[in-house]
PDB file of C-alpha atoms in Angstrom:
ATOM      1  CA  MET A   9      82.092 135.248 -77.931  1.00  0.00           C
ATOM      2  CA  ILE A  10      80.930 131.810 -79.128  1.00  0.00           C
ATOM      3  CA  VAL A  11      83.290 128.886 -79.687  1.00  0.00           C
ATOM      4  CA  VAL A  12      82.083 125.440 -80.755  1.00  0.00           C
ATOM      5  CA  GLU A  13      84.656 122.670 -81.188  1.00  0.00           C
ATOM      6  CA  GLY A  14      84.006 119.119 -82.337  1.00  0.00           C
ATOM      7  CA  LEU A  15      80.283 119.202 -81.561  1.00  0.00           C
ATOM      8  CA  CYS A  16      78.581 115.838 -82.058  1.00  0.00           C
ATOM      9  CA  VAL A  17      74.909 115.052 -81.414  1.00  0.00           C
ATOM     10  CA  ARG A  18      73.491 111.561 -81.676  1.00  0.00           C
ATOM     11  CA  PHE A  19      69.876 110.392 -81.544  1.00  0.00           C
ATOM     12  CA  GLY A  20      70.058 106.630 -80.976  1.00  0.00           C
ATOM     13  CA  GLU A  21      71.955 105.217 -83.941  1.00  0.00           C
ATOM     14  CA  VAL A  22      71.673 108.437 -85.949  1.00  0.00           C
ATOM     15  CA  GLU A  23      74.565 110.892 -85.782  1.00  0.00           C
ATOM     16  CA  ALA A  24      72.715 114.142 -86.493  1.00  0.00           C
ATOM     17  CA  VAL A  25      75.708 116.463 -86.002  1.00  0.00           C
ATOM     18  CA  LYS A  26      79.243 115.332 -86.833  1.00  0.00           C
ATOM     19  CA  ASN A  27      82.301 117.155 -85.530  1.00  0.00           C
ATOM     20  CA  VAL A  28      80.994 120.684 -86.116  1.00  0.00           C
ATOM     21  CA  SER A  29      83.288 123.592 -85.198  1.00  0.00           C
ATOM     22  CA  PHE A  30      82.891 127.353 -85.602  1.00  0.00           C
ATOM     23  CA  ALA A  31      83.524 130.619 -83.767  1.00  0.00           C
ATOM     24  CA  VAL A  32      81.583 133.886 -83.673  1.00  0.00           C
ATOM     25  CA  PRO A  33      83.293 137.108 -82.532  1.00  0.00           C
ATOM     26  CA  ARG A  34      81.566 139.409 -80.069  1.00  0.00           C
ATOM     27  CA  ALA A  35      78.803 141.530 -81.677  1.00  0.00           C
ATOM     28  CA  ALA A  36      79.094 139.556 -84.940  1.00  0.00           C
ATOM     29  CA  SER A  37      76.622 137.312 -86.770  1.00  0.00           C
ATOM     30  CA  LEU A  38      77.008 133.835 -88.232  1.00  0.00           C
ATOM     31  CA  GLY A  39      74.468 132.166 -90.469  1.00  0.00           C
ATOM     32  CA  ILE A  40      74.115 128.395 -90.657  1.00  0.00           C
ATOM     33  CA  ALA A  41      72.442 127.167 -93.836  1.00  0.00           C
ATOM     34  CA  GLY A  42      71.212 123.751 -94.843  1.00  0.00           C
ATOM     35  CA  GLU A  43      68.268 121.771 -96.067  1.00  0.00           C
ATOM     36  CA  SER A  44      65.822 120.075 -93.689  1.00  0.00           C
ATOM     37  CA  GLY A  45      67.597 117.340 -91.739  1.00  0.00           C
ATOM     38  CA  SER A  46      71.065 118.801 -92.245  1.00  0.00           C
ATOM     39  CA  GLY A  47      71.547 119.284 -88.488  1.00  0.00           C
ATOM     40  CA  LYS A  48      71.511 123.081 -88.387  1.00  0.00           C
ATOM     41  CA  SER A  49      68.682 123.428 -85.839  1.00  0.00           C
ATOM     42  CA  THR A  50      70.176 120.600 -83.776  1.00  0.00           C
ATOM     43  CA  VAL A  51      73.375 122.647 -83.443  1.00  0.00           C
ATOM     44  CA  LEU A  52      71.344 125.616 -82.242  1.00  0.00           C
ATOM     45  CA  ARG A  53      69.411 123.532 -79.714  1.00  0.00           C
ATOM     46  CA  ALA A  54      72.630 122.128 -78.256  1.00  0.00           C
ATOM     47  CA  LEU A  55      74.130 125.607 -78.015  1.00  0.00           C
ATOM     48  CA  SER A  56      70.974 126.987 -76.381  1.00  0.00           C
ATOM     49  CA  GLY A  57      70.814 124.232 -73.760  1.00  0.00           C
ATOM     50  CA  LEU A  58      67.609 122.677 -75.099  1.00  0.00           C
ATOM     51  CA  ASN A  59      69.436 119.446 -75.958  1.00  0.00           C
ATOM     52  CA  ASP A  60      71.932 118.126 -73.418  1.00  0.00           C
ATOM     53  CA  ALA A  61      72.844 114.917 -75.306  1.00  0.00           C
ATOM     54  CA  TRP A  62      75.965 116.190 -77.052  1.00  0.00           C
ATOM     55  CA  SER A  63      79.736 115.815 -76.935  1.00  0.00           C
ATOM     56  CA  GLY A  64      82.526 118.235 -77.786  1.00  0.00           C
ATOM     57  CA  ARG A  65      83.332 121.667 -76.376  1.00  0.00           C
ATOM     58  CA  MET A  66      81.248 124.836 -76.389  1.00  0.00           C
ATOM     59  CA  SER A  67      81.871 128.138 -74.651  1.00  0.00           C
ATOM     60  CA  ILE A  68      80.231 131.547 -74.341  1.00  0.00           C
ATOM     61  CA  ASP A  69      82.501 134.498 -73.547  1.00  0.00           C
ATOM     62  CA  GLY A  70      85.259 132.105 -72.470  1.00  0.00           C
ATOM     63  CA  ILE A  71      83.010 130.148 -70.084  1.00  0.00           C
ATOM     64  CA  ARG A  72      82.828 126.460 -70.991  1.00  0.00           C
ATOM     65  CA  LEU A  73      79.260 125.186 -71.259  1.00  0.00           C
ATOM     66  CA  ALA A  74      78.020 122.099 -69.479  1.00  0.00           C
ATOM     67  CA  PRO A  75      75.130 120.065 -70.908  1.00  0.00           C
ATOM     68  CA  ARG A  76      72.810 121.568 -68.263  1.00  0.00           C
ATOM     69  CA  ARG A  77      72.789 125.342 -67.836  1.00  0.00           C
ATOM     70  CA  GLY A  78      72.039 127.646 -64.932  1.00  0.00           C
ATOM     71  CA  ARG A  79      69.819 130.702 -64.761  1.00  0.00           C
ATOM     72  CA  ASP A  80      72.708 133.076 -65.499  1.00  0.00           C
ATOM     73  CA  PHE A  81      73.214 131.398 -68.871  1.00  0.00           C
ATOM     74  CA  TYR A  82      69.581 131.928 -69.863  1.00  0.00           C
ATOM     75  CA  ARG A  83      69.787 135.575 -68.929  1.00  0.00           C
ATOM     76  CA  ARG A  84      72.756 136.055 -71.282  1.00  0.00           C
ATOM     77  CA  VAL A  85      71.590 133.756 -74.093  1.00  0.00           C
ATOM     78  CA  GLN A  86      68.093 133.833 -75.582  1.00  0.00           C
ATOM     79  CA  MET A  87      66.467 132.087 -78.518  1.00  0.00           C
ATOM     80  CA  VAL A  88      63.773 133.015 -81.045  1.00  0.00           C
ATOM     81  CA  PHE A  89      61.901 130.070 -82.518  1.00  0.00           C
ATOM     82  CA  GLN A  90      60.569 129.402 -85.986  1.00  0.00           C
ATOM     83  CA  ASP A  91      56.839 129.411 -85.322  1.00  0.00           C
ATOM     84  CA  PRO A  92      55.371 132.676 -83.993  1.00  0.00           C
ATOM     85  CA  TYR A  93      52.006 130.925 -83.685  1.00  0.00           C
ATOM     86  CA  GLY A  94      53.292 128.256 -81.321  1.00  0.00           C
ATOM     87  CA  SER A  95      55.909 130.151 -79.323  1.00  0.00           C
ATOM     88  CA  LEU A  96      53.449 132.481 -77.585  1.00  0.00           C
ATOM     89  CA  HIS A  97      50.868 131.274 -75.074  1.00  0.00           C
ATOM     90  CA  PRO A  98      47.410 131.836 -76.624  1.00  0.00           C
ATOM     91  CA  ARG A  99      45.875 132.837 -73.285  1.00  0.00           C
ATOM     92  CA  GLN A 100      48.555 135.315 -72.262  1.00  0.00           C
ATOM     93  CA  THR A 101      48.575 138.943 -73.327  1.00  0.00           C
ATOM     94  CA  VAL A 102      51.650 140.451 -74.914  1.00  0.00           C
ATOM     95  CA  ASP A 103      52.274 142.264 -71.631  1.00  0.00           C
ATOM     96  CA  ARG A 104      52.312 138.980 -69.725  1.00  0.00           C
ATOM     97  CA  ALA A 105      54.581 137.306 -72.287  1.00  0.00           C
ATOM     98  CA  LEU A 106      57.097 140.130 -72.034  1.00  0.00           C
ATOM     99  CA  SER A 107      56.883 140.469 -68.250  1.00  0.00           C
ATOM    100  CA  GLU A 108      57.358 136.776 -67.478  1.00  0.00           C
ATOM    101  CA  PRO A 109      61.159 136.689 -68.151  1.00  0.00           C
ATOM    102  CA  LEU A 110      61.543 139.668 -65.816  1.00  0.00           C
ATOM    103  CA  ILE A 111      59.670 137.830 -63.069  1.00  0.00           C
ATOM    104  CA  VAL A 112      61.744 134.660 -63.556  1.00  0.00           C
ATOM    105  CA  HIS A 113      65.035 136.546 -63.363  1.00  0.00           C
ATOM    106  CA  GLY A 114      63.979 139.016 -60.672  1.00  0.00           C
ATOM    107  CA  ILE A 115      64.436 142.063 -62.906  1.00  0.00           C
ATOM    108  CA  ARG A 116      62.636 145.238 -61.891  1.00  0.00           C
ATOM    109  CA  ASP A 117      61.295 148.214 -63.845  1.00  0.00           C
ATOM    110  CA  ALA A 118      58.961 146.045 -65.908  1.00  0.00           C
ATOM    111  CA  GLU A 119      56.852 148.917 -67.240  1.00  0.00           C
ATOM    112  CA  ALA A 120      59.758 150.758 -68.858  1.00  0.00           C
ATOM    113  CA  ARG A 121      61.369 147.559 -70.147  1.00  0.00           C
ATOM    114  CA  VAL A 122      58.190 146.314 -71.811  1.00  0.00           C
ATOM    115  CA  LEU A 123      57.588 149.646 -73.553  1.00  0.00           C
ATOM    116  CA  ARG A 124      61.224 149.855 -74.652  1.00  0.00           C
ATOM    117  CA  ALA A 125      61.180 146.338 -76.099  1.00  0.00           C
ATOM    118  CA  LEU A 126      57.979 147.006 -78.062  1.00  0.00           C
ATOM    119  CA  SER A 127      59.498 150.197 -79.456  1.00  0.00           C
ATOM    120  CA  GLU A 128      62.691 148.393 -80.452  1.00  0.00           C
ATOM    121  CA  VAL A 129      60.764 145.847 -82.534  1.00  0.00           C
ATOM    122  CA  ALA A 130      58.640 148.611 -84.121  1.00  0.00           C
ATOM    123  CA  LEU A 131      55.379 147.692 -82.392  1.00  0.00           C
ATOM    124  CA  PRO A 132      53.018 150.324 -80.976  1.00  0.00           C
ATOM    125  CA  ALA A 133      52.284 150.336 -77.248  1.00  0.00           C
ATOM    126  CA  SER A 134      48.658 149.565 -78.126  1.00  0.00           C
ATOM    127  CA  VAL A 135      49.499 145.879 -78.754  1.00  0.00           C
ATOM    128  CA  ARG A 136      50.595 145.453 -75.149  1.00  0.00           C
ATOM    129  CA  PHE A 137      47.291 144.108 -73.860  1.00  0.00           C
ATOM    130  CA  ARG A 138      46.305 142.137 -76.945  1.00  0.00           C
ATOM    131  CA  TYR A 139      46.385 138.358 -77.275  1.00  0.00           C
ATOM    132  CA  PRO A 140      48.435 136.521 -79.913  1.00  0.00           C
ATOM    133  CA  HIS A 141      45.384 135.683 -82.037  1.00  0.00           C
ATOM    134  CA  GLN A 142      44.711 139.417 -82.379  1.00  0.00           C
ATOM    135  CA  LEU A 143      48.084 139.984 -84.062  1.00  0.00           C
ATOM    136  CA  SER A 144      49.419 139.210 -87.517  1.00  0.00           C
ATOM    137  CA  GLY A 145      52.161 136.607 -87.988  1.00  0.00           C
ATOM    138  CA  GLY A 146      54.789 139.300 -88.375  1.00  0.00           C
ATOM    139  CA  GLN A 147      53.597 141.077 -85.236  1.00  0.00           C
ATOM    140  CA  ARG A 148      53.669 137.803 -83.292  1.00  0.00           C
ATOM    141  CA  GLN A 149      57.256 137.155 -84.334  1.00  0.00           C
ATOM    142  CA  ARG A 150      58.208 140.688 -83.290  1.00  0.00           C
ATOM    143  CA  VAL A 151      56.673 139.998 -79.887  1.00  0.00           C
ATOM    144  CA  ALA A 152      58.758 136.811 -79.686  1.00  0.00           C
ATOM    145  CA  ILE A 153      61.872 138.854 -80.485  1.00  0.00           C
ATOM    146  CA  ALA A 154      60.901 141.463 -77.887  1.00  0.00           C
ATOM    147  CA  ARG A 155      60.453 138.711 -75.305  1.00  0.00           C
ATOM    148  CA  ALA A 156      63.951 137.432 -76.048  1.00  0.00           C
ATOM    149  CA  LEU A 157      65.312 140.937 -75.417  1.00  0.00           C
ATOM    150  CA  MET A 158      63.743 141.367 -71.977  1.00  0.00           C
ATOM    151  CA  THR A 159      66.720 139.966 -70.040  1.00  0.00           C
ATOM    152  CA  GLU A 160      69.133 142.109 -72.109  1.00  0.00           C
ATOM    153  CA  PRO A 161      71.000 139.086 -73.496  1.00  0.00           C
ATOM    154  CA  GLU A 162      74.391 139.252 -75.150  1.00  0.00           C
ATOM    155  CA  VAL A 163      73.729 136.295 -77.466  1.00  0.00           C
ATOM    156  CA  LEU A 164      70.639 135.785 -79.623  1.00  0.00           C
ATOM    157  CA  LEU A 165      70.005 132.423 -81.315  1.00  0.00           C
ATOM    158  CA  LEU A 166      67.547 132.512 -84.218  1.00  0.00           C
ATOM    159  CA  ASP A 167      65.934 129.314 -85.497  1.00  0.00           C
ATOM    160  CA  GLU A 168      64.420 130.071 -88.932  1.00  0.00           C
ATOM    161  CA  PRO A 169      62.799 133.242 -87.509  1.00  0.00           C
ATOM    162  CA  THR A 170      61.150 134.284 -90.786  1.00  0.00           C
ATOM    163  CA  SER A 171      60.325 131.007 -92.541  1.00  0.00           C
ATOM    164  CA  ALA A 172      56.692 130.990 -91.354  1.00  0.00           C
ATOM    165  CA  LEU A 173      56.106 134.534 -92.646  1.00  0.00           C
ATOM    166  CA  ASP A 174      55.134 135.996 -95.998  1.00  0.00           C
ATOM    167  CA  VAL A 175      58.036 137.249 -98.096  1.00  0.00           C
ATOM    168  CA  SER A 176      57.024 140.903 -97.653  1.00  0.00           C
ATOM    169  CA  VAL A 177      56.919 140.487 -93.871  1.00  0.00           C
ATOM    170  CA  GLN A 178      60.229 138.582 -93.784  1.00  0.00           C
ATOM    171  CA  ALA A 179      62.171 141.666 -94.862  1.00  0.00           C
ATOM    172  CA  GLU A 180      60.552 143.781 -92.136  1.00  0.00           C
ATOM    173  CA  VAL A 181      61.492 141.286 -89.417  1.00  0.00           C
ATOM    174  CA  LEU A 182      65.039 140.908 -90.769  1.00  0.00           C
ATOM    175  CA  ASN A 183      65.455 144.693 -90.736  1.00  0.00           C
ATOM    176  CA  VAL A 184      64.318 144.763 -87.098  1.00  0.00           C
ATOM    177  CA  LEU A 185      66.875 142.073 -86.227  1.00  0.00           C
ATOM    178  CA  ALA A 186      69.663 143.905 -88.062  1.00  0.00           C
ATOM    179  CA  ASP A 187      68.858 147.146 -86.226  1.00  0.00           C
ATOM    180  CA  LEU A 188      68.770 145.355 -82.864  1.00  0.00           C
ATOM    181  CA  GLN A 189      72.080 143.647 -83.496  1.00  0.00           C
ATOM    182  CA  ALA A 190      73.719 146.969 -84.283  1.00  0.00           C
ATOM    183  CA  GLN A 191      72.095 148.911 -81.426  1.00  0.00           C
ATOM    184  CA  ARG A 192      72.656 146.321 -78.725  1.00  0.00           C
ATOM    185  CA  GLY A 193      75.892 144.796 -79.955  1.00  0.00           C
ATOM    186  CA  LEU A 194      74.321 141.348 -80.001  1.00  0.00           C
ATOM    187  CA  THR A 195      76.222 138.235 -81.003  1.00  0.00           C
ATOM    188  CA  THR A 196      73.842 136.229 -83.168  1.00  0.00           C
ATOM    189  CA  VAL A 197      73.653 132.813 -84.783  1.00  0.00           C
ATOM    190  CA  MET A 198      70.809 132.305 -87.242  1.00  0.00           C
ATOM    191  CA  VAL A 199      69.875 129.095 -89.034  1.00  0.00           C
ATOM    192  CA  SER A 200      67.839 128.970 -92.232  1.00  0.00           C
ATOM    193  CA  HIS A 201      67.424 126.926 -95.379  1.00  0.00           C
ATOM    194  CA  ASN A 202      67.418 130.177 -97.374  1.00  0.00           C
ATOM    195  CA  LEU A 203      70.822 131.694 -98.114  1.00  0.00           C
ATOM    196  CA  ALA A 204      69.299 135.037 -99.145  1.00  0.00           C
ATOM    197  CA  VAL A 205      67.650 135.397 -95.733  1.00  0.00           C
ATOM    198  CA  LEU A 206      70.941 134.683 -93.962  1.00  0.00           C
ATOM    199  CA  ALA A 207      72.839 137.098 -96.210  1.00  0.00           C
ATOM    200  CA  HIS A 208      70.542 139.907 -95.044  1.00  0.00           C
ATOM    201  CA  LEU A 209      71.906 139.645 -91.498  1.00  0.00           C
ATOM    202  CA  CYS A 210      75.111 137.597 -91.519  1.00  0.00           C
ATOM    203  CA  PRO A 211      78.472 138.495 -93.106  1.00  0.00           C
ATOM    204  CA  MET A 212      79.657 134.864 -92.763  1.00  0.00           C
ATOM    205  CA  ILE A 213      77.699 131.703 -93.542  1.00  0.00           C
ATOM    206  CA  ALA A 214      78.448 128.066 -92.709  1.00  0.00           C
ATOM    207  CA  VAL A 215      76.749 125.517 -94.960  1.00  0.00           C
ATOM    208  CA  MET A 216      75.721 122.159 -93.508  1.00  0.00           C
ATOM    209  CA  GLN A 217      74.936 118.877 -95.211  1.00  0.00           C
ATOM    210  CA  ALA A 218      74.250 115.532 -93.532  1.00  0.00           C
ATOM    211  CA  GLY A 219      75.339 116.826 -90.128  1.00  0.00           C
ATOM    212  CA  GLU A 220      78.631 118.388 -91.254  1.00  0.00           C
ATOM    213  CA  ILE A 221      79.793 121.877 -92.170  1.00  0.00           C
ATOM    214  CA  VAL A 222      80.913 121.489 -95.781  1.00  0.00           C
ATOM    215  CA  GLU A 223      81.813 125.123 -96.470  1.00  0.00           C
ATOM    216  CA  THR A 224      82.146 128.455 -94.688  1.00  0.00           C
ATOM    217  CA  LEU A 225      82.195 131.570 -96.844  1.00  0.00           C
ATOM    218  CA  SER A 226      81.546 135.292 -96.714  1.00  0.00           C
ATOM    219  CA  THR A 227      78.284 136.780 -97.899  1.00  0.00           C
ATOM    220  CA  ASP A 228      80.266 138.766-100.481  1.00  0.00           C
ATOM    221  CA  ASP A 229      81.661 135.549-101.953  1.00  0.00           C
ATOM    222  CA  LEU A 230      78.193 134.028-101.883  1.00  0.00           C
ATOM    223  CA  ARG A 231      76.673 136.972-103.753  1.00  0.00           C
ATOM    224  CA  ALA A 232      79.434 136.774-106.359  1.00  0.00           C
ATOM    225  CA  GLY A 233      78.916 133.044-106.821  1.00  0.00           C
ATOM    226  CA  ARG A 234      82.352 132.167-105.461  1.00  0.00           C
ATOM    227  CA  THR A 235      81.230 128.876-103.904  1.00  0.00           C
ATOM    228  CA  ARG A 236      83.490 125.829-103.562  1.00  0.00           C
ATOM    229  CA  HIS A 237      81.207 122.995-102.476  1.00  0.00           C
ATOM    230  CA  PRO A 238      78.491 121.763-104.877  1.00  0.00           C
ATOM    231  CA  HIS A 239      75.883 121.767-102.088  1.00  0.00           C
ATOM    232  CA  THR A 240      76.460 125.476-101.486  1.00  0.00           C
ATOM    233  CA  THR A 241      76.046 126.102-105.202  1.00  0.00           C
ATOM    234  CA  GLU A 242      72.800 124.134-105.167  1.00  0.00           C
ATOM    235  CA  LEU A 243      71.426 126.019-102.152  1.00  0.00           C
ATOM    236  CA  ARG A 244      72.351 129.316-103.760  1.00  0.00           C
ATOM    237  CA  ALA A 245      70.413 128.427-106.877  1.00  0.00           C
ATOM    238  CA  LEU A 246      67.360 127.484-104.787  1.00  0.00           C
ATOM    239  CA  SER A 247      67.378 130.604-102.594  1.00  0.00           C
ATOM    240  CA  ALA A 248      65.269 133.575-103.663  1.00  0.00           C
ATOM    241  CA  GLY A 249      67.627 136.411-104.532  1.00  0.00           C
ATOM    242  CA  PHE A 250      70.516 134.097-105.473  1.00  0.00           C
ATOM    243  CA  GLU A 251      69.187 132.441-108.594  1.00  0.00           C
ATOM    244  CA  GLU A 252      71.783 131.713-111.242  1.00  0.00           C
ATOM    245  CA  ALA A 253      71.555 133.973-114.286  1.00  0.00           C
TER     246      ALA A 253
END
């Protein structure tokens, strides 16, 4: 479903992403791990169309991607951002936030779609006419996920979707994402600095350092400590749930 080959992203003299390649089968999930500045979010922004200053080849469902994308692309590919406080307009109700993608893409049956999306992210219908400041951080991120679902995308890109949340709330949001991926057959790419968070959703994980993928391994190998690159071993030791005995 997703193929990335030789992706390079440069900001002035800085090469932020260096010859990154990976593939994600349809309805599968890939995690991309790395510390801050490793290039993981830059990869996601290039794939999502938010950064058009890249070179290499990328395709979705066999369709090669150009730096600038059309409306059809954004109906099929949606992104959930890190900060649930900043990704929702403070003066728009939840209903407005969820209805706006439908208006942009000319999709009808807004009432049923809004209620379905809220149900899928385990939010009661009563939050529909609330404002973001009236919701908890976890509820806000669920609204952001629901908004991404409104166009019925096939690909969901997740940029540290739980890092701004308390640990207890992180698990709830990850469970929602896992259920959605299974129910809708979504192809997902999630980036995080925390390997344990990625392992909750992704059977395969690519580890980045200094703009490069230094290792790709299965979650089973990660749990068993079968890492090959020292940076993966270091990240595993720093991630809650993967501490060395």
